[in-house]
Short mmCIF file of N, CA and C and ligand atoms in Angstrom, two decimals:
data_model
loop_
_atom_site.label_atom_id
_atom_site.label_comp_id
_atom_site.label_asym_id
_atom_site.label_seq_id
_atom_site.Cartn_x
_atom_site.Cartn_y
_atom_site.Cartn_z
N UNK A 31 -34.90 0.46 4.59
CA UNK A 31 -34.69 -0.68 5.13
C UNK A 31 -35.70 -0.43 5.54
N UNK A 32 -35.39 -2.21 6.25
CA UNK A 32 -37.02 -2.22 7.28
C UNK A 32 -36.07 -1.89 8.77
N UNK A 33 -35.00 -1.86 9.43
CA UNK A 33 -33.73 -1.96 10.57
C UNK A 33 -33.46 -0.45 10.48
N UNK A 34 -33.48 0.37 11.15
CA UNK A 34 -32.37 0.82 11.23
C UNK A 34 -31.43 1.65 12.44
N UNK A 35 -30.05 1.45 12.48
CA UNK A 35 -29.46 1.93 13.75
C UNK A 35 -29.39 3.28 14.55
N UNK A 36 -29.52 3.48 16.26
CA UNK A 36 -29.45 4.60 15.86
C UNK A 36 -28.44 4.98 17.82
N UNK A 37 -28.27 6.08 17.33
CA UNK A 37 -27.93 7.06 18.53
C UNK A 37 -29.38 6.62 20.12
N UNK A 38 -29.34 5.97 20.74
CA UNK A 38 -30.08 6.40 22.38
C UNK A 38 -30.88 7.63 22.51
N UNK A 39 -32.12 8.06 22.07
CA UNK A 39 -31.87 9.75 22.57
C UNK A 39 -33.04 10.04 23.39
N UNK A 40 -33.62 10.53 24.16
CA UNK A 40 -34.61 11.07 25.15
C UNK A 40 -35.82 10.55 25.00
N UNK A 41 -36.61 10.87 22.98
CA UNK A 41 -37.66 9.77 23.73
C UNK A 41 -37.74 8.71 23.41
N UNK A 42 -37.05 8.13 22.85
CA UNK A 42 -36.81 6.66 22.59
C UNK A 42 -37.21 6.10 24.50
N UNK A 43 -36.82 6.53 25.72
CA UNK A 43 -37.14 5.92 26.91
C UNK A 43 -37.70 5.84 27.36
N UNK A 44 -39.67 5.70 26.55
CA UNK A 44 -40.89 5.14 27.07
C UNK A 44 -40.61 4.18 26.60
N UNK A 45 -40.34 3.83 25.48
CA UNK A 45 -40.31 3.07 24.59
C UNK A 45 -39.86 1.60 24.85
N UNK A 46 -38.05 2.12 25.25
CA UNK A 46 -36.72 1.37 26.04
C UNK A 46 -37.52 0.30 27.45
N UNK A 47 -37.94 1.02 28.47
CA UNK A 47 -39.04 0.46 29.24
C UNK A 47 -39.63 -0.77 29.11
N UNK A 48 -40.31 -0.14 28.15
CA UNK A 48 -41.61 -1.03 27.58
C UNK A 48 -40.64 -2.71 26.92
N UNK A 49 -40.25 -2.36 26.47
CA UNK A 49 -39.50 -2.94 26.09
C UNK A 49 -38.33 -4.75 26.92
N UNK A 50 -38.12 -3.15 28.25
CA UNK A 50 -37.33 -4.62 29.27
C UNK A 50 -38.28 -5.38 29.28
N UNK A 51 -40.09 -4.32 29.93
CA UNK A 51 -40.87 -5.12 30.97
C UNK A 51 -41.24 -6.72 29.63
N UNK A 52 -40.90 -6.70 28.62
CA UNK A 52 -41.97 -8.06 27.61
C UNK A 52 -39.70 -8.95 27.44
N UNK A 53 -39.28 -8.23 28.07
CA UNK A 53 -37.40 -9.34 27.71
C UNK A 53 -37.15 -9.37 29.30
N UNK A 54 -37.00 -8.85 30.57
CA UNK A 54 -36.77 -9.39 31.73
C UNK A 54 -37.72 -8.82 32.68
N UNK A 55 -36.98 -10.20 33.75
CA UNK A 55 -37.86 -10.47 34.84
C UNK A 55 -37.29 -9.47 35.96
N UNK A 56 -36.15 -8.96 36.04
CA UNK A 56 -36.12 -7.07 37.26
C UNK A 56 -35.98 -6.75 35.64
N UNK A 57 -36.83 -6.03 35.15
CA UNK A 57 -36.21 -4.44 34.33
C UNK A 57 -36.03 -3.42 34.08
N UNK A 58 -35.22 -2.77 33.74
CA UNK A 58 -34.68 -1.71 33.93
C UNK A 58 -35.71 -0.61 33.52
N UNK A 59 -36.19 0.68 34.03
CA UNK A 59 -36.63 2.33 34.29
C UNK A 59 -36.49 3.21 33.45
N UNK A 60 -37.18 3.94 33.20
CA UNK A 60 -37.26 4.63 32.52
C UNK A 60 -36.85 5.79 33.04
N UNK A 61 -36.34 5.92 34.07
CA UNK A 61 -35.32 6.27 35.10
C UNK A 61 -33.81 6.15 34.99
N UNK A 62 -34.03 4.94 35.24
CA UNK A 62 -32.81 4.22 34.42
C UNK A 62 -31.58 4.55 33.73
N UNK A 63 -32.78 4.55 33.07
CA UNK A 63 -32.01 4.96 31.32
C UNK A 63 -31.84 6.39 31.60
N UNK A 64 -32.79 7.46 31.72
CA UNK A 64 -32.36 8.75 32.23
C UNK A 64 -30.74 8.68 32.27
N UNK A 65 -30.67 7.68 33.96
CA UNK A 65 -28.54 7.65 34.12
C UNK A 65 -28.41 7.42 33.00
N UNK A 66 -28.55 6.64 32.85
CA UNK A 66 -27.88 5.76 32.06
C UNK A 66 -27.61 7.48 30.30
N UNK A 67 -28.36 8.31 30.03
CA UNK A 67 -28.24 8.28 28.77
C UNK A 67 -27.68 9.84 29.44
N UNK A 68 -27.42 10.44 30.51
CA UNK A 68 -26.35 11.17 31.48
C UNK A 68 -25.00 10.74 31.92
N UNK A 69 -24.91 9.27 31.68
CA UNK A 69 -23.15 9.08 32.54
C UNK A 69 -23.19 8.96 30.95
N UNK A 70 -21.38 10.28 31.14
CA UNK A 70 -20.18 10.08 30.11
C UNK A 70 -20.14 9.14 29.13
N UNK A 71 -20.34 7.62 29.87
CA UNK A 71 -18.92 6.07 29.95
C UNK A 71 -20.25 5.30 29.73
N UNK A 72 -21.37 5.90 28.79
CA UNK A 72 -22.10 4.82 28.70
C UNK A 72 -22.43 5.48 27.20
N UNK A 73 -22.67 4.56 26.44
CA UNK A 73 -22.78 4.09 24.73
C UNK A 73 -23.80 2.77 24.79
N UNK A 74 -25.13 3.37 24.24
CA UNK A 74 -26.37 3.51 24.25
C UNK A 74 -27.32 3.29 22.15
N UNK A 75 -26.99 2.21 21.79
CA UNK A 75 -27.40 2.07 20.58
C UNK A 75 -29.00 1.25 20.87
N UNK A 76 -29.18 1.99 19.34
CA UNK A 76 -31.24 1.06 19.26
C UNK A 76 -31.18 0.93 17.68
N UNK A 77 -32.53 -0.17 17.63
CA UNK A 77 -32.67 -0.57 15.95
C UNK A 77 -34.46 -0.13 16.34
N UNK A 78 -34.36 0.42 15.18
CA UNK A 78 -35.70 1.00 15.41
C UNK A 78 -37.12 0.36 13.83
N UNK A 79 -37.66 0.32 14.36
CA UNK A 79 -37.87 -0.54 13.69
C UNK A 79 -39.91 0.22 13.48
N UNK A 80 -39.84 0.10 11.47
CA UNK A 80 -41.01 1.78 11.28
C UNK A 80 -40.78 2.73 12.57
N UNK A 81 -39.71 3.58 13.04
CA UNK A 81 -39.89 4.47 14.07
C UNK A 81 -39.34 3.70 15.18
N UNK A 82 -39.91 1.95 15.38
CA UNK A 82 -40.10 2.06 17.06
C UNK A 82 -39.07 1.71 17.51
N UNK A 83 -38.33 2.11 18.86
CA UNK A 83 -37.09 0.73 19.33
C UNK A 83 -37.44 -1.00 19.50
N UNK A 84 -37.09 -1.61 18.71
CA UNK A 84 -37.42 -2.93 18.98
C UNK A 84 -36.10 -3.08 19.15
N UNK A 85 -34.86 -3.20 19.87
CA UNK A 85 -33.36 -3.95 20.43
C UNK A 85 -32.60 -2.57 20.74
N UNK A 86 -32.49 -2.93 21.50
CA UNK A 86 -30.64 -1.71 22.69
C UNK A 86 -29.94 -3.01 23.21
N UNK A 87 -28.67 -2.66 22.91
CA UNK A 87 -27.69 -2.71 23.72
C UNK A 87 -27.05 -2.04 23.29
N UNK A 88 -25.69 -1.80 25.49
CA UNK A 88 -25.37 -0.57 26.32
C UNK A 88 -24.44 -0.99 26.36
N UNK A 89 -23.88 -0.50 26.64
CA UNK A 89 -22.01 -1.10 27.54
C UNK A 89 -21.31 0.36 28.10
N UNK A 90 -20.34 -0.22 29.11
CA UNK A 90 -20.30 1.09 29.77
C UNK A 90 -18.23 1.05 28.94
N UNK A 91 -17.55 2.48 29.02
CA UNK A 91 -16.46 2.45 28.65
C UNK A 91 -16.05 2.13 30.15
N UNK A 92 -14.28 1.98 30.44
CA UNK A 92 -14.77 1.49 31.32
C UNK A 92 -12.60 0.88 32.10
N UNK A 93 -11.81 2.44 32.03
CA UNK A 93 -10.34 1.54 31.51
C UNK A 93 -10.72 1.34 30.30
N UNK A 94 -10.05 -0.11 29.55
CA UNK A 94 -10.44 -0.17 28.50
C UNK A 94 -10.84 -1.52 28.32
N UNK A 95 -11.71 -1.28 29.08
CA UNK A 95 -12.83 -2.82 29.29
C UNK A 95 -13.99 -2.15 28.20
N UNK A 96 -15.29 -2.67 27.99
CA UNK A 96 -15.93 -2.94 27.41
C UNK A 96 -16.99 -3.04 28.03
N UNK A 97 -17.87 -2.65 29.33
CA UNK A 97 -18.72 -3.53 29.79
C UNK A 97 -20.47 -3.91 29.16
N UNK A 98 -20.42 -4.84 28.74
CA UNK A 98 -22.27 -4.46 28.46
C UNK A 98 -22.88 -4.89 29.44
N UNK A 99 -23.69 -3.35 29.02
CA UNK A 99 -24.48 -3.41 31.06
C UNK A 99 -26.22 -4.67 30.33
N UNK A 100 -26.99 -4.08 28.87
CA UNK A 100 -27.77 -5.14 28.24
C UNK A 100 -27.31 -5.50 26.58
N UNK A 101 -28.76 -6.27 26.87
CA UNK A 101 -28.77 -6.47 25.58
C UNK A 101 -30.26 -7.23 25.18
N UNK A 102 -31.18 -6.29 24.70
CA UNK A 102 -32.73 -6.69 23.96
C UNK A 102 -33.23 -6.55 23.36
N UNK A 103 -34.01 -7.80 22.79
CA UNK A 103 -34.31 -7.58 21.36
C UNK A 103 -36.91 -8.55 21.75
N UNK A 104 -37.19 -7.38 20.73
CA UNK A 104 -38.07 -7.85 21.05
C UNK A 104 -39.14 -9.10 21.12
N UNK A 105 -39.35 -9.85 21.18
CA UNK A 105 -40.35 -11.76 21.26
C UNK A 105 -40.23 -11.82 19.55
N UNK A 106 -40.90 -10.29 19.40
CA UNK A 106 -41.18 -10.28 17.86
C UNK A 106 -40.06 -10.28 17.24
N UNK A 107 -39.07 -9.61 17.13
CA UNK A 107 -38.39 -9.26 15.85
C UNK A 107 -36.80 -10.18 16.05
N UNK A 108 -37.15 -11.17 17.52
CA UNK A 108 -36.04 -12.35 17.45
C UNK A 108 -35.60 -13.52 16.63
N UNK A 109 -33.92 -13.54 16.36
CA UNK A 109 -33.91 -14.72 15.14
C UNK A 109 -33.57 -14.30 14.10
N UNK A 110 -33.52 -12.64 13.69
CA UNK A 110 -33.34 -11.88 12.71
C UNK A 110 -32.00 -11.61 12.06
N UNK A 111 -31.01 -11.76 13.84
CA UNK A 111 -29.60 -11.23 13.91
C UNK A 111 -29.23 -10.13 14.36
N UNK A 112 -31.07 -8.97 15.14
CA UNK A 112 -30.61 -7.79 15.59
C UNK A 112 -28.89 -7.79 16.91
N UNK A 113 -29.55 -9.42 17.50
CA UNK A 113 -28.70 -8.75 17.91
C UNK A 113 -27.69 -8.77 17.82
N UNK A 114 -26.77 -10.15 16.94
CA UNK A 114 -25.74 -9.93 16.38
C UNK A 114 -25.44 -8.81 15.55
N UNK A 115 -25.71 -7.67 15.60
CA UNK A 115 -26.52 -7.00 14.11
C UNK A 115 -25.62 -6.06 16.03
N UNK A 116 -25.69 -5.73 16.60
CA UNK A 116 -25.65 -4.51 17.79
C UNK A 116 -24.53 -5.13 18.50
N UNK A 117 -23.99 -6.45 18.63
CA UNK A 117 -22.56 -6.56 18.67
C UNK A 117 -21.56 -5.86 18.40
N UNK A 118 -21.70 -6.86 17.17
CA UNK A 118 -21.17 -5.87 15.90
C UNK A 118 -20.71 -4.20 15.89
N UNK A 119 -21.27 -3.96 16.19
CA UNK A 119 -21.06 -2.08 16.05
C UNK A 119 -20.29 -1.76 17.16
N UNK A 120 -20.98 -2.68 18.16
CA UNK A 120 -20.55 -2.96 19.46
C UNK A 120 -19.07 -3.00 19.46
N UNK A 121 -18.29 -4.19 18.84
CA UNK A 121 -17.34 -4.21 19.13
C UNK A 121 -16.31 -3.72 17.99
N UNK A 122 -17.28 -2.33 16.82
CA UNK A 122 -16.26 -2.09 15.92
C UNK A 122 -16.05 -0.44 17.04
N UNK A 123 -17.17 0.06 17.75
CA UNK A 123 -17.05 1.00 18.77
C UNK A 123 -16.18 0.88 19.99
N UNK A 124 -15.06 -1.04 20.18
CA UNK A 124 -14.14 -0.93 20.88
C UNK A 124 -13.66 -0.96 20.02
N UNK A 125 -13.19 -1.36 19.28
CA UNK A 125 -12.28 -1.40 17.86
C UNK A 125 -11.52 0.43 17.78
N UNK A 126 -12.79 1.27 18.09
CA UNK A 126 -12.01 3.01 17.44
C UNK A 126 -12.09 2.40 19.17
N UNK A 127 -12.51 2.36 20.37
CA UNK A 127 -11.72 3.06 21.71
C UNK A 127 -10.45 2.06 21.56
N UNK A 128 -10.43 1.79 21.69
CA UNK A 128 -8.62 0.83 21.27
C UNK A 128 -8.78 -0.01 22.77
N UNK A 129 -10.39 0.05 23.09
CA UNK A 129 -10.29 -1.20 24.10
C UNK A 129 -9.55 -2.57 24.20
N UNK A 130 -10.07 -2.97 24.82
CA UNK A 130 -8.57 -4.88 25.29
C UNK A 130 -9.95 -5.27 25.01
N UNK A 131 -10.77 -5.06 26.67
CA UNK A 131 -11.70 -6.45 25.78
C UNK A 131 -12.58 -5.70 26.25
N UNK A 132 -14.02 -6.78 26.05
CA UNK A 132 -16.02 -6.31 26.46
C UNK A 132 -16.26 -7.54 26.77
N UNK A 133 -16.24 -7.07 27.98
CA UNK A 133 -16.82 -7.78 29.57
C UNK A 133 -18.46 -8.73 29.47
N UNK A 134 -19.75 -9.59 30.42
CA UNK A 134 -20.64 -9.07 30.99
C UNK A 134 -20.76 -10.86 31.41
N UNK A 135 -21.95 -10.14 31.97
CA UNK A 135 -22.08 -11.34 33.13
C UNK A 135 -23.82 -11.49 32.58
N UNK A 136 -23.87 -13.10 33.02
CA UNK A 136 -25.33 -13.70 31.71
C UNK A 136 -25.64 -15.00 32.65
N UNK A 137 -27.40 -14.47 32.94
CA UNK A 137 -27.98 -15.72 34.04
C UNK A 137 -27.34 -17.83 33.05
N UNK A 138 -27.23 -17.87 34.12
CA UNK A 138 -26.19 -19.45 34.11
C UNK A 138 -27.19 -20.43 33.07
N UNK A 139 -28.60 -20.02 33.21
CA UNK A 139 -30.16 -20.57 32.31
C UNK A 139 -31.10 -19.53 31.53
N UNK A 140 -30.20 -18.91 30.70
CA UNK A 140 -30.31 -18.23 29.95
C UNK A 140 -29.73 -18.61 28.36
N UNK A 141 -29.63 -19.77 28.31
CA UNK A 141 -29.18 -20.49 26.22
C UNK A 141 -29.47 -19.79 25.64
N UNK A 142 -30.33 -18.94 24.91
CA UNK A 142 -30.32 -17.87 24.06
C UNK A 142 -29.40 -17.40 23.56
N UNK A 143 -28.74 -16.56 25.57
CA UNK A 143 -27.96 -15.34 25.15
C UNK A 143 -26.79 -16.07 24.91
N UNK A 144 -26.77 -17.07 26.36
CA UNK A 144 -25.39 -17.97 25.82
C UNK A 144 -24.29 -18.57 24.18
N UNK A 145 -25.68 -18.01 24.29
CA UNK A 145 -25.21 -18.86 22.49
C UNK A 145 -25.31 -17.97 21.59
N UNK A 146 -25.86 -16.85 21.37
CA UNK A 146 -25.27 -15.83 21.01
C UNK A 146 -24.61 -15.31 21.82
N UNK A 147 -23.78 -15.36 22.75
CA UNK A 147 -22.36 -15.08 23.06
C UNK A 147 -20.76 -15.52 22.22
N UNK A 148 -21.46 -16.59 22.97
CA UNK A 148 -20.32 -18.10 21.68
C UNK A 148 -19.82 -17.78 20.62
N UNK A 149 -21.55 -17.50 19.46
CA UNK A 149 -21.35 -17.57 18.51
C UNK A 149 -20.86 -16.19 17.75
N UNK A 150 -20.54 -15.58 18.44
CA UNK A 150 -19.03 -14.39 18.61
C UNK A 150 -18.58 -14.63 18.91
N UNK A 151 -17.45 -15.20 19.84
CA UNK A 151 -16.82 -15.57 19.95
C UNK A 151 -16.18 -15.55 21.66
N UNK A 152 -17.46 -15.06 22.37
CA UNK A 152 -17.40 -14.85 24.21
C UNK A 152 -17.43 -16.25 24.07
N UNK A 153 -16.19 -16.23 25.83
CA UNK A 153 -15.70 -17.30 25.82
C UNK A 153 -15.36 -17.19 27.38
N UNK A 154 -16.11 -18.48 27.85
CA UNK A 154 -16.44 -17.99 29.82
C UNK A 154 -14.53 -17.43 30.92
N UNK A 155 -14.92 -16.59 31.70
CA UNK A 155 -13.83 -16.31 32.48
C UNK A 155 -14.13 -16.85 34.02
N UNK A 156 -15.59 -16.45 34.66
CA UNK A 156 -16.24 -16.73 35.30
C UNK A 156 -16.79 -17.57 35.88
N UNK A 157 -17.19 -17.53 37.11
CA UNK A 157 -18.66 -18.02 37.70
C UNK A 157 -19.49 -16.99 39.14
N UNK A 158 -20.23 -16.03 38.63
CA UNK A 158 -20.75 -15.86 40.28
C UNK A 158 -22.15 -16.53 41.30
N UNK A 159 -21.68 -17.31 41.66
CA UNK A 159 -22.90 -18.35 42.34
C UNK A 159 -23.97 -17.24 43.13
N UNK A 160 -25.37 -17.84 42.85
CA UNK A 160 -26.37 -16.17 42.89
C UNK A 160 -26.26 -15.16 43.33
N UNK A 161 -25.97 -14.82 41.76
CA UNK A 161 -25.68 -13.59 41.89
C UNK A 161 -26.55 -13.25 41.26
N UNK A 162 -27.81 -14.09 40.55
CA UNK A 162 -29.18 -12.91 40.27
C UNK A 162 -30.02 -13.16 41.08
N UNK A 163 -30.28 -12.64 42.31
CA UNK A 163 -31.73 -12.41 43.78
C UNK A 163 -31.18 -13.71 43.89
N UNK A 164 -30.22 -13.97 44.85
CA UNK A 164 -30.15 -14.81 45.23
C UNK A 164 -30.05 -16.26 45.23
N UNK A 165 -30.67 -17.12 43.63
CA UNK A 165 -30.24 -18.08 44.00
C UNK A 165 -30.51 -18.59 42.48
N UNK A 166 -29.80 -17.60 41.21
CA UNK A 166 -29.20 -18.40 39.91
C UNK A 166 -27.93 -17.82 39.82
N UNK A 167 -26.98 -18.77 38.86
CA UNK A 167 -24.94 -18.34 39.04
C UNK A 167 -25.30 -17.08 37.43
N UNK A 168 -24.23 -16.57 37.70
CA UNK A 168 -23.80 -15.38 36.59
C UNK A 168 -22.35 -16.33 35.86
N UNK A 169 -22.53 -16.53 34.33
CA UNK A 169 -21.71 -16.81 34.04
C UNK A 169 -20.93 -14.72 33.51
N UNK A 170 -19.30 -15.72 34.24
CA UNK A 170 -18.90 -13.89 33.34
C UNK A 170 -17.96 -14.13 32.20
N UNK A 171 -18.70 -13.70 31.14
CA UNK A 171 -17.40 -13.90 30.07
C UNK A 171 -17.18 -12.58 29.10
N UNK A 172 -15.66 -12.89 28.38
CA UNK A 172 -15.02 -12.06 28.28
C UNK A 172 -15.41 -11.88 26.01
N UNK A 173 -14.56 -10.74 25.67
CA UNK A 173 -14.80 -11.30 24.07
C UNK A 173 -12.92 -10.55 23.95
N UNK A 174 -12.00 -10.55 23.66
CA UNK A 174 -10.39 -10.75 23.31
C UNK A 174 -10.73 -9.01 22.29
N UNK A 175 -10.40 -7.85 22.06
CA UNK A 175 -11.18 -7.42 20.98
C UNK A 175 -10.53 -7.44 19.72
N UNK A 176 -9.40 -7.80 20.67
CA UNK A 176 -7.94 -7.60 19.82
C UNK A 176 -7.55 -9.23 19.04
N UNK A 177 -7.99 -10.01 19.59
CA UNK A 177 -8.44 -11.39 18.82
C UNK A 177 -9.44 -10.91 18.35
N UNK A 178 -10.50 -10.56 18.55
CA UNK A 178 -11.72 -10.43 16.89
C UNK A 178 -10.94 -9.75 16.78
N UNK A 179 -10.16 -8.80 15.88
CA UNK A 179 -9.82 -7.71 14.54
C UNK A 179 -8.72 -8.71 13.98
N UNK A 180 -8.01 -9.68 14.83
CA UNK A 180 -6.51 -10.76 14.46
C UNK A 180 -7.66 -11.67 12.86
N UNK A 181 -9.51 -11.61 14.09
CA UNK A 181 -9.88 -12.93 13.12
C UNK A 181 -9.74 -12.26 11.36
N UNK A 182 -10.56 -11.47 12.15
CA UNK A 182 -11.33 -10.15 10.94
C UNK A 182 -10.00 -10.15 10.39
N UNK A 183 -9.08 -9.71 10.56
CA UNK A 183 -8.37 -9.84 9.46
C UNK A 183 -7.80 -10.04 8.31
N UNK A 184 -7.40 -11.92 9.25
CA UNK A 184 -7.82 -12.78 8.61
C UNK A 184 -8.36 -13.13 7.01
N UNK A 185 -10.13 -13.53 7.80
CA UNK A 185 -10.94 -13.27 6.94
C UNK A 185 -11.45 -12.33 5.73
N UNK A 186 -10.56 -11.55 5.69
CA UNK A 186 -10.57 -10.26 4.85
C UNK A 186 -9.58 -10.98 3.75
C1 COA B 267 -30.98 -13.13 24.00
C2 COA B 267 -31.61 -12.08 22.66
C3 COA B 267 -30.72 -10.39 22.97
C4 COA B 267 -30.57 -12.88 20.99
O1 COA B 267 -31.42 -11.77 20.59
P1 COA B 267 -31.87 -12.13 18.68
O2 COA B 267 -31.88 -10.88 17.88
O3 COA B 267 -33.15 -12.62 18.91
O4 COA B 267 -30.51 -12.89 17.65
P2 COA B 267 -29.78 -13.48 16.68
O5 COA B 267 -31.00 -13.51 15.74
O6 COA B 267 -28.64 -12.39 16.47
O7 COA B 267 -28.86 -14.78 17.49
C5 COA B 267 -27.29 -14.31 16.79
C6 COA B 267 -27.56 -16.20 17.04
O8 COA B 267 -27.28 -16.36 18.73
C7 COA B 267 -28.00 -16.85 18.63
N1 COA B 267 -29.65 -17.04 19.46
C8 COA B 267 -30.27 -16.46 19.33
N2 COA B 267 -30.88 -16.79 20.16
C9 COA B 267 -31.32 -18.15 20.45
C10 COA B 267 -32.05 -19.12 21.13
N3 COA B 267 -33.12 -19.19 21.26
N4 COA B 267 -31.86 -20.61 21.22
C11 COA B 267 -30.40 -20.71 20.91
N5 COA B 267 -29.69 -19.66 19.87
C12 COA B 267 -30.14 -18.48 20.11
C13 COA B 267 -27.27 -18.62 17.78
O9 COA B 267 -26.55 -18.80 17.51
C14 COA B 267 -27.91 -17.31 16.06
O10 COA B 267 -27.58 -17.30 15.35
P3 COA B 267 -28.56 -18.12 14.51
O11 COA B 267 -29.81 -17.74 14.25
O12 COA B 267 -28.15 -17.66 13.00
O13 COA B 267 -29.01 -19.58 14.76
C15 COA B 267 -33.31 -12.70 22.59
O14 COA B 267 -33.23 -13.56 22.50
C16 COA B 267 -34.14 -11.27 23.65
O15 COA B 267 -34.24 -10.05 23.53
N6 COA B 267 -33.67 -12.72 24.72
C17 COA B 267 -34.77 -11.27 26.47
C18 COA B 267 -33.65 -10.61 27.26
C19 COA B 267 -31.80 -11.69 27.06
O16 COA B 267 -31.48 -12.65 27.52
N7 COA B 267 -30.77 -10.67 26.66
C20 COA B 267 -29.26 -10.98 27.41
C21 COA B 267 -29.20 -10.35 28.86
S1 COA B 267 -27.13 -10.95 29.35
#
């Protein structure tokens, strides 16, 4: 298979930091990812293409919530369903951990990401004004994990 999902390991951190630079105006560094690897509440998954990370997603387990930290896909590998596949994997983890909600923050101007989340059933629950660099609003979005389960059962 072309793409493979894997658990984040230390040898992937420098590639992830490079991926961040391609995807975000304020990228996470290798040191920040190392901190995530050492954080027992953090869960990360990476998608490898020919052994190299081309997409990743992270989440913090906080009480009965999964707080999504980041989702990023290399520009050459977008619109192939990789982000969707990662989010589905995290919904499965959330069900396994018996979480009630997945939560996230997204820049109000990040239409690709907002479309992605809405296509998976996330809904807006709030707004933080001027949250990013003091000038761009953040939308707060949730997905009810149990609702997702009911939907999946109805469709199966
Ligand atoms: C947002 C991002 C993660 C999407 O990754 P992706 O792998 O291309 O997304 P997918 O292929 O899984 O797309 C799934 C659905 O999301 C929506 N979507 C994704 N990219 C979109 C775009 N550029 N415009 C409109 N809708 C989009 C579509 O509904 C798409 O389904 P479709 O392709 O059948 O129309 C990617 O563009 C990215 O890494 N952006 C930079 C980092 C970022 O903004 N991360 C989110 C931070 S909150």
